[in-house]
């Protein structure tokens, strides 16, 4: 039977990683892998997480199962960060722990399908795993344009989807720091989105994977909160990979908002059943460390300070690239300063991307996406000069 299987296309990013590793040039630049890096090129463990892990090592007295809901303390400690002071909205928001943001997206899509959703609208470009998850669950993925050529979000395209939506439709929206474009909706646009969703049968599924890396912890959650204040139902996928540096520990959470508190037991029992069928229970270690950080005033402040440092560095990279616009003809850079997060899209063709790699040891995805955290004070001038060369 297994002889019927066909090879799947190779993962382009994994191939790029292998190429970069094999390149012996000392001044090579990796803009492909989607992890935060310091100005030294490292992806360190947060100091607050290290301290929490030490405490966990000293105090944890069991590795017994927690169940499909995971660490309830972790799930609830995150809620004020995501949803604000009225974190449960009067008992209308609850959640479960998941294996990373990917598990949260999977659970959101699976629960949407169980609730009667048949198709999910996705703005493109989007995170490469969104559409495969939607289709693997058995739903139709319908795409629309996320952004305009000038580097702004295409609000009209999203509003048209919402206003023309029907029962059984959902729309997947990035909460902040859009992956891969970095192009977010403005506060005013979020107001329009929330108002449109309030008058539409379309179910919002909001993916929040980078809170705190855009313009601020509160600011990055503002759009999500505007939507939740207006709609009866919503599903939220959350990742701690980037803002807690817990990539390999797979730390995420899924939340549902319902119209009435009496509807919550059914929503959570279905979510738990789907989680049980998918992964039984999520990994515990990283979630437990986050719980400790958020419950301890000193560790929480240390985490906030570390997150602030990350955000400031990303903003510096964006400002430096934008200021180099006059040096690079043919590649728009000025708008990068107005965008957010780890990623940006450069409108380069395949030949230009290949030339960057072959002549300048600059490695980036074939789509034109770059991880700006790969740029440092030591290599950003080289990258700008390389861009000018391939664009000239």
CSV table of C-alpha atoms in Angstrom, one decimal:
chain,number,residue,atom,x,y,z
A,1,UNK,CA,0.0,0.0,0.0
A,2,UNK,CA,2.7,2.5,0.9
A,3,UNK,CA,4.2,2.1,-2.6
A,4,UNK,CA,1.2,4.2,-3.8
A,5,UNK,CA,2.7,7.3,-2.1
A,6,UNK,CA,4.3,9.9,-4.2
A,7,UNK,CA,7.2,12.1,-3.2
A,8,UNK,CA,6.1,15.5,-1.8
A,9,UNK,CA,7.9,18.6,-3.2
A,10,UNK,CA,11.0,19.4,-1.1
A,11,UNK,CA,10.7,22.2,1.4
A,12,UNK,CA,12.4,25.2,-0.2
A,13,UNK,CA,13.3,26.7,3.2
A,14,UNK,CA,15.0,23.5,4.4
A,15,UNK,CA,17.0,23.4,1.1
A,16,UNK,CA,18.0,27.1,1.7
A,17,UNK,CA,19.2,26.2,5.2
A,18,UNK,CA,21.3,23.4,3.8
A,19,UNK,CA,22.8,25.7,1.2
A,20,UNK,CA,23.6,28.3,3.8
A,21,UNK,CA,25.3,25.8,6.0
A,22,UNK,CA,27.5,24.5,3.1
A,23,UNK,CA,28.6,28.0,2.1
A,24,UNK,CA,32.1,28.6,3.5
A,25,UNK,CA,32.2,32.4,3.0
A,26,UNK,CA,32.7,34.0,6.4
A,27,UNK,CA,30.5,37.1,5.5
A,28,UNK,CA,27.4,35.1,4.5
A,29,UNK,CA,24.0,36.5,5.7
A,30,UNK,CA,21.0,34.3,6.6
A,31,UNK,CA,17.7,36.1,6.0
A,32,UNK,CA,15.7,32.9,5.6
A,33,UNK,CA,15.1,31.1,8.9
A,34,UNK,CA,12.3,32.7,10.8
A,35,UNK,CA,13.8,33.1,14.3
A,36,UNK,CA,14.8,36.3,16.2
A,37,UNK,CA,18.5,37.0,16.3
A,38,UNK,CA,20.5,39.4,18.4
A,39,UNK,CA,23.0,41.8,16.9
A,40,UNK,CA,25.6,39.1,17.5
A,41,UNK,CA,23.5,36.6,15.4
A,42,UNK,CA,22.4,34.5,18.3
A,43,UNK,CA,19.0,33.2,19.3
A,44,UNK,CA,19.4,33.0,23.1
A,45,UNK,CA,17.2,31.7,25.8
A,46,UNK,CA,15.5,34.6,27.6
A,47,UNK,CA,17.0,35.3,31.0
A,48,UNK,CA,13.5,35.2,32.5
A,49,UNK,CA,12.9,31.8,31.0
A,50,UNK,CA,16.2,30.5,32.3
A,51,UNK,CA,15.3,31.6,35.8
A,52,UNK,CA,11.9,30.1,35.5
A,53,UNK,CA,13.3,26.8,34.3
A,54,UNK,CA,15.7,26.7,37.3
A,55,UNK,CA,12.8,27.2,39.6
A,56,UNK,CA,10.8,24.5,37.7
A,57,UNK,CA,13.7,22.1,38.0
A,58,UNK,CA,13.9,22.7,41.8
A,59,UNK,CA,10.2,22.6,42.5
A,60,UNK,CA,8.4,20.3,40.0
A,61,UNK,CA,7.5,17.1,41.7
A,62,UNK,CA,5.8,15.1,39.0
A,63,UNK,CA,5.8,14.5,35.2
A,64,UNK,CA,2.3,13.0,35.3
A,65,UNK,CA,-0.2,13.7,32.5
A,66,UNK,CA,-2.1,17.0,32.6
A,67,UNK,CA,-4.7,16.1,30.1
A,68,UNK,CA,-5.6,17.5,26.7
A,69,UNK,CA,-6.2,21.0,28.2
A,70,UNK,CA,-2.6,21.3,29.2
A,71,UNK,CA,-1.4,23.6,31.9
A,72,UNK,CA,-4.5,25.7,33.0
A,73,UNK,CA,-2.3,28.1,34.9
A,74,UNK,CA,-0.3,28.9,31.7
A,75,UNK,CA,-3.5,29.3,29.7
A,76,UNK,CA,-5.0,31.7,32.2
A,77,UNK,CA,-1.8,33.6,32.9
A,78,UNK,CA,-1.6,34.5,29.2
A,79,UNK,CA,-5.1,35.8,29.0
A,80,UNK,CA,-4.6,39.3,30.4
A,81,UNK,CA,-1.6,39.7,28.1
A,82,UNK,CA,-3.7,38.9,25.0
A,83,UNK,CA,-7.2,40.1,26.0
A,84,UNK,CA,-6.6,42.9,28.5
A,85,UNK,CA,-8.0,43.5,32.0
A,86,UNK,CA,-11.4,41.9,31.3
A,87,UNK,CA,-9.6,38.8,30.1
A,88,UNK,CA,-12.5,36.3,30.1
A,89,UNK,CA,-15.1,38.9,29.0
A,90,UNK,CA,-17.5,37.7,31.7
A,91,UNK,CA,-16.9,34.0,31.1
A,92,UNK,CA,-17.1,34.2,27.3
A,93,UNK,CA,-13.4,33.5,26.6
A,94,UNK,CA,-11.6,30.2,27.6
A,95,UNK,CA,-8.8,28.2,26.2
A,96,UNK,CA,-6.5,25.2,26.1
A,97,UNK,CA,-2.7,24.8,25.8
A,98,UNK,CA,-1.4,23.6,22.4
A,99,UNK,CA,1.8,22.4,20.8
A,100,UNK,CA,2.9,25.8,19.6
A,101,UNK,CA,1.0,28.2,17.5
A,102,UNK,CA,0.8,25.6,14.8
A,103,UNK,CA,-1.2,23.4,17.1
A,104,UNK,CA,-3.4,26.3,18.0
A,105,UNK,CA,-4.1,27.1,14.3
A,106,UNK,CA,-4.9,23.4,13.7
A,107,UNK,CA,-7.3,23.3,16.6
A,108,UNK,CA,-9.0,26.5,15.6
A,109,UNK,CA,-9.6,25.2,12.1
A,110,UNK,CA,-10.7,21.8,13.3
A,111,UNK,CA,-13.2,23.3,15.8
A,112,UNK,CA,-14.5,25.7,13.1
A,113,UNK,CA,-15.1,22.7,10.8
A,114,UNK,CA,-16.9,20.9,13.6
A,115,UNK,CA,-19.1,24.0,14.1
A,116,UNK,CA,-20.1,24.1,10.5
A,117,UNK,CA,-17.5,26.1,8.7
A,118,UNK,CA,-16.9,24.9,5.1
A,119,UNK,CA,-14.4,27.4,3.8
A,120,UNK,CA,-11.8,29.7,5.2
A,121,UNK,CA,-10.7,33.0,3.5
A,122,UNK,CA,-7.0,33.7,3.8
A,123,UNK,CA,-5.2,36.9,2.7
A,124,UNK,CA,-2.1,36.1,0.6
A,125,UNK,CA,0.8,35.9,0.9
A,126,UNK,CA,0.4,34.2,4.3
A,127,UNK,CA,2.3,31.9,6.6
A,128,UNK,CA,3.0,28.9,4.3
A,129,UNK,CA,1.4,26.4,6.8
A,130,UNK,CA,-2.0,28.2,6.9
A,131,UNK,CA,-3.5,26.8,3.7
A,132,UNK,CA,-2.1,23.3,4.1
A,133,UNK,CA,-3.7,23.1,7.6
A,134,UNK,CA,-7.0,24.3,6.3
A,135,UNK,CA,-7.0,21.8,3.4
A,136,UNK,CA,-5.8,18.9,5.6
A,137,UNK,CA,-8.8,19.5,7.9
A,138,UNK,CA,-11.0,19.2,4.8
A,139,UNK,CA,-12.0,22.8,4.3
A,140,UNK,CA,-11.8,25.0,1.3
A,141,UNK,CA,-9.1,27.7,1.4
A,142,UNK,CA,-10.2,30.8,-0.5
A,143,UNK,CA,-7.5,33.5,-1.0
A,144,UNK,CA,-7.7,37.2,-1.3
A,145,UNK,CA,-5.1,39.9,-1.6
A,146,UNK,CA,-3.6,41.0,1.7
A,147,UNK,CA,-1.6,44.1,0.6
A,148,UNK,CA,-1.3,46.8,-1.9
A,149,UNK,CA,1.8,47.6,-4.1
A,150,UNK,CA,2.6,50.6,-1.9
A,151,UNK,CA,3.2,48.5,1.2
A,152,UNK,CA,-0.2,49.1,2.8
A,153,UNK,CA,-2.8,46.6,3.8
A,154,UNK,CA,-5.6,46.1,1.3
A,155,UNK,CA,-8.5,46.8,3.6
A,156,UNK,CA,-11.1,46.8,0.8
A,157,UNK,CA,-10.3,43.2,-0.2
A,158,UNK,CA,-10.9,42.0,3.4
A,159,UNK,CA,-14.0,44.1,3.9
A,160,UNK,CA,-15.5,42.6,0.6
A,161,UNK,CA,-14.9,39.1,1.9
A,162,UNK,CA,-16.6,39.9,5.2
A,163,UNK,CA,-19.5,41.8,3.8
A,164,UNK,CA,-20.2,39.2,1.1
A,165,UNK,CA,-19.6,36.2,3.4
A,166,UNK,CA,-22.2,33.6,4.1
A,167,UNK,CA,-23.0,31.1,6.8
A,168,UNK,CA,-20.2,28.5,6.9
A,169,UNK,CA,-17.5,31.1,6.1
A,170,UNK,CA,-14.5,32.0,8.3
A,171,UNK,CA,-11.7,34.5,7.7
A,172,UNK,CA,-8.2,34.1,9.0
A,173,UNK,CA,-6.6,37.3,10.1
A,174,UNK,CA,-3.1,38.0,11.4
A,175,UNK,CA,-3.3,39.9,14.7
A,176,UNK,CA,0.0,41.8,14.2
A,177,UNK,CA,3.5,41.5,12.6
A,178,UNK,CA,2.1,39.9,9.5
A,179,UNK,CA,4.1,36.9,8.2
A,180,UNK,CA,5.5,37.2,5.6
A,181,UNK,CA,4.9,40.8,4.7
A,182,UNK,CA,5.1,42.8,7.9
A,183,UNK,CA,2.1,44.8,6.7
A,184,UNK,CA,-0.4,45.3,9.5
A,185,UNK,CA,-3.8,46.9,9.6
A,186,UNK,CA,-3.9,50.4,11.1
A,187,UNK,CA,-6.1,51.2,14.2
A,188,UNK,CA,-8.7,52.8,12.0
A,189,UNK,CA,-8.7,49.8,9.7
A,190,UNK,CA,-9.2,47.5,12.6
A,191,UNK,CA,-12.2,49.6,13.6
A,192,UNK,CA,-13.7,49.0,10.1
A,193,UNK,CA,-12.9,45.3,10.3
A,194,UNK,CA,-14.6,44.9,13.7
A,195,UNK,CA,-17.7,46.8,12.5
A,196,UNK,CA,-17.9,44.7,9.4
A,197,UNK,CA,-17.6,41.4,11.3
A,198,UNK,CA,-20.2,42.5,13.7
A,199,UNK,CA,-22.7,42.6,10.9
A,200,UNK,CA,-21.5,39.4,9.1
A,201,UNK,CA,-22.0,35.7,9.6
A,202,UNK,CA,-18.3,35.2,8.9
A,203,UNK,CA,-16.3,33.7,11.8
A,204,UNK,CA,-13.1,35.4,12.6
A,205,UNK,CA,-10.0,33.2,13.3
A,206,UNK,CA,-7.2,35.4,14.5
A,207,UNK,CA,-3.6,34.2,14.5
A,208,UNK,CA,-1.4,36.0,17.0
A,209,UNK,CA,2.1,34.7,16.7
A,210,UNK,CA,4.3,37.8,17.4
A,211,UNK,CA,2.7,39.9,20.1
A,212,UNK,CA,5.2,42.4,21.5
A,213,UNK,CA,7.5,42.4,18.4
A,214,UNK,CA,5.6,45.1,16.5
A,215,UNK,CA,4.9,48.4,18.3
A,216,UNK,CA,4.2,47.2,21.8
A,217,UNK,CA,2.6,44.5,23.8
A,218,UNK,CA,-0.7,46.4,24.2
A,219,UNK,CA,-0.6,48.0,20.8
A,220,UNK,CA,-0.1,44.6,19.1
A,221,UNK,CA,-3.2,43.2,20.7
A,222,UNK,CA,-5.4,46.3,20.0
A,223,UNK,CA,-6.9,45.0,16.8
A,224,UNK,CA,-7.7,41.6,18.1
A,225,UNK,CA,-9.5,43.2,21.1
A,226,UNK,CA,-11.5,45.5,18.9
A,227,UNK,CA,-12.8,42.5,17.0
A,228,UNK,CA,-13.6,40.6,20.2
A,229,UNK,CA,-15.5,43.6,21.5
A,230,UNK,CA,-17.9,43.5,18.5
A,231,UNK,CA,-18.4,39.8,17.5
A,232,UNK,CA,-20.3,37.0,19.3
A,233,UNK,CA,-17.9,34.3,18.3
A,234,UNK,CA,-14.2,34.1,17.5
A,235,UNK,CA,-11.3,31.7,17.6
A,236,UNK,CA,-7.8,32.7,18.5
A,237,UNK,CA,-4.5,31.0,18.0
A,238,UNK,CA,-1.5,32.2,20.0
A,239,UNK,CA,2.2,31.4,19.9
A,240,UNK,CA,4.9,31.9,22.5
A,241,UNK,CA,7.7,30.9,20.1
A,242,UNK,CA,8.9,34.4,19.3
A,243,UNK,CA,8.0,36.6,22.3
A,244,UNK,CA,9.3,34.1,24.8
A,245,UNK,CA,12.0,32.5,22.6
A,246,UNK,CA,10.5,29.0,23.1
A,247,UNK,CA,10.7,27.8,19.5
A,248,UNK,CA,11.6,24.1,20.0
A,249,UNK,CA,9.5,23.8,23.2
A,250,UNK,CA,6.3,24.2,21.2
A,251,UNK,CA,4.3,26.5,23.4
A,252,UNK,CA,1.0,27.9,22.2
A,253,UNK,CA,-2.6,28.3,23.2
A,254,UNK,CA,-6.0,28.2,21.6
A,255,UNK,CA,-8.9,30.4,22.8
A,256,UNK,CA,-12.6,30.6,21.9
A,257,UNK,CA,-15.0,33.5,22.4
A,258,UNK,CA,-18.7,32.6,22.7
A,259,UNK,CA,-21.8,34.7,22.8
A,260,UNK,CA,-23.0,33.4,26.1
A,261,UNK,CA,-21.1,31.8,29.0
A,262,UNK,CA,-23.5,28.8,28.9
A,263,UNK,CA,-22.1,28.0,25.5
A,264,UNK,CA,-18.5,27.6,26.8
A,265,UNK,CA,-18.7,24.0,28.2
A,266,UNK,CA,-19.7,22.7,24.8
A,267,UNK,CA,-17.0,24.7,23.0
A,268,UNK,CA,-14.2,23.6,25.4
A,269,UNK,CA,-15.3,19.9,25.5
A,270,UNK,CA,-15.2,19.8,21.7
A,271,UNK,CA,-11.8,21.5,21.7
A,272,UNK,CA,-10.5,19.1,24.3
A,273,UNK,CA,-11.8,16.1,22.3
A,274,UNK,CA,-10.1,17.4,19.1
A,275,UNK,CA,-6.9,18.0,21.0
A,276,UNK,CA,-7.0,14.5,22.5
A,277,UNK,CA,-7.4,13.0,19.0
A,278,UNK,CA,-4.5,15.1,17.6
A,279,UNK,CA,-1.8,15.1,20.2
A,280,UNK,CA,-3.4,13.7,23.5
A,281,UNK,CA,-1.7,16.5,25.6
A,282,UNK,CA,0.7,19.3,24.8
A,283,UNK,CA,4.3,19.4,25.9
A,284,UNK,CA,4.5,20.8,29.5
A,285,UNK,CA,7.9,22.3,30.1
A,286,UNK,CA,7.8,25.5,28.1
A,287,UNK,CA,4.2,26.4,29.1
A,288,UNK,CA,5.1,25.8,32.8
A,289,UNK,CA,8.1,28.2,32.4
A,290,UNK,CA,5.9,30.9,30.9
A,291,UNK,CA,3.4,30.4,33.7
A,292,UNK,CA,6.1,31.0,36.3
A,293,UNK,CA,7.4,34.1,34.5
A,294,UNK,CA,4.0,35.7,34.2
A,295,UNK,CA,3.1,35.0,37.9
A,296,UNK,CA,6.3,36.4,39.3
A,297,UNK,CA,6.5,40.2,39.3
A,298,UNK,CA,10.3,40.3,38.9
A,299,UNK,CA,10.5,37.7,36.2
A,300,UNK,CA,7.6,39.3,34.4
A,301,UNK,CA,9.4,42.6,34.3
A,302,UNK,CA,12.6,41.0,33.2
A,303,UNK,CA,10.7,39.3,30.3
A,304,UNK,CA,9.1,42.7,29.4
A,305,UNK,CA,12.5,44.3,29.3
A,306,UNK,CA,14.0,41.6,27.1
A,307,UNK,CA,11.0,41.8,24.8
A,308,UNK,CA,11.4,45.6,24.6
A,309,UNK,CA,15.0,45.1,23.6
A,310,UNK,CA,14.1,42.8,20.8
A,311,UNK,CA,11.4,45.2,19.5
A,312,UNK,CA,13.8,48.1,19.6
A,313,UNK,CA,16.4,46.2,17.6
A,314,UNK,CA,13.9,45.2,14.9
A,315,UNK,CA,12.7,48.9,14.7
A,316,UNK,CA,16.4,49.9,14.2
A,317,UNK,CA,16.8,47.5,11.4
A,318,UNK,CA,13.7,48.8,9.7
A,319,UNK,CA,14.7,52.4,10.1
A,320,UNK,CA,18.2,51.7,8.7
A,321,UNK,CA,16.8,50.0,5.7
A,322,UNK,CA,14.3,52.8,5.0
A,323,UNK,CA,17.0,55.4,5.3
A,324,UNK,CA,19.0,53.6,2.6
A,325,UNK,CA,16.3,54.1,0.0
A,326,UNK,CA,18.4,56.6,-2.1
A,327,UNK,CA,21.2,54.0,-2.2
A,328,UNK,CA,19.0,51.3,-3.7
A,329,UNK,CA,17.2,52.2,-6.9
A,330,UNK,CA,14.4,49.9,-8.0
A,331,UNK,CA,13.7,48.2,-4.6
A,332,UNK,CA,11.2,50.1,-2.4
A,333,UNK,CA,12.6,50.3,1.1
A,334,UNK,CA,11.1,53.4,2.7
A,335,UNK,CA,7.8,51.7,3.6
A,336,UNK,CA,9.7,49.1,5.7
A,337,UNK,CA,9.9,51.5,8.6
A,338,UNK,CA,6.1,51.6,8.8
A,339,UNK,CA,5.8,47.8,8.9
A,340,UNK,CA,6.2,45.5,11.9
A,341,UNK,CA,7.7,42.3,13.1
A,342,UNK,CA,10.4,39.9,11.9
A,343,UNK,CA,9.5,39.8,8.2
A,344,UNK,CA,9.3,41.9,5.1
A,345,UNK,CA,8.8,41.2,1.4
A,346,UNK,CA,11.2,42.6,-1.2
A,347,UNK,CA,10.0,42.7,-4.8
A,348,UNK,CA,13.0,40.9,-6.3
A,349,UNK,CA,12.9,38.4,-9.2
A,350,UNK,CA,14.4,34.9,-9.1
A,351,UNK,CA,17.5,36.1,-10.9
A,352,UNK,CA,18.1,38.9,-8.4
A,353,UNK,CA,17.6,36.5,-5.5
A,354,UNK,CA,20.0,34.0,-7.0
A,355,UNK,CA,22.6,36.8,-7.7
A,356,UNK,CA,22.4,37.9,-4.0
A,357,UNK,CA,23.1,34.3,-3.0
A,358,UNK,CA,25.8,33.5,-5.5
A,359,UNK,CA,27.7,36.9,-5.6
A,360,UNK,CA,27.1,38.3,-2.2
A,361,UNK,CA,26.4,35.2,0.1
A,362,UNK,CA,23.0,36.7,1.0
A,363,UNK,CA,20.4,33.9,1.5
A,364,UNK,CA,16.7,34.7,1.4
A,365,UNK,CA,13.5,32.9,0.4
A,366,UNK,CA,12.6,32.6,-3.2
A,367,UNK,CA,9.4,34.5,-2.5
A,368,UNK,CA,11.3,37.7,-1.6
A,369,UNK,CA,10.6,37.3,2.1
A,370,UNK,CA,13.4,38.3,4.4
A,371,UNK,CA,13.8,37.9,8.2
A,372,UNK,CA,15.1,41.3,9.1
A,373,UNK,CA,16.5,40.0,12.4
A,374,UNK,CA,19.2,38.4,10.3
A,375,UNK,CA,20.6,41.9,9.7
A,376,UNK,CA,23.0,43.4,12.2
A,377,UNK,CA,25.2,46.4,12.7
A,378,UNK,CA,28.0,44.3,11.3
A,379,UNK,CA,26.3,43.2,8.0
A,380,UNK,CA,23.5,45.6,7.2
A,381,UNK,CA,25.8,47.9,5.1
A,382,UNK,CA,26.9,44.8,3.1
A,383,UNK,CA,23.3,43.8,2.5
A,384,UNK,CA,22.3,47.3,1.3
A,385,UNK,CA,25.3,47.4,-1.1
A,386,UNK,CA,24.3,43.9,-2.3
A,387,UNK,CA,20.7,45.1,-2.9
A,388,UNK,CA,22.0,48.1,-4.9
A,389,UNK,CA,24.2,45.8,-7.0
A,390,UNK,CA,21.4,43.4,-8.0
A,391,UNK,CA,18.8,46.1,-8.5
A,392,UNK,CA,21.1,48.4,-10.6
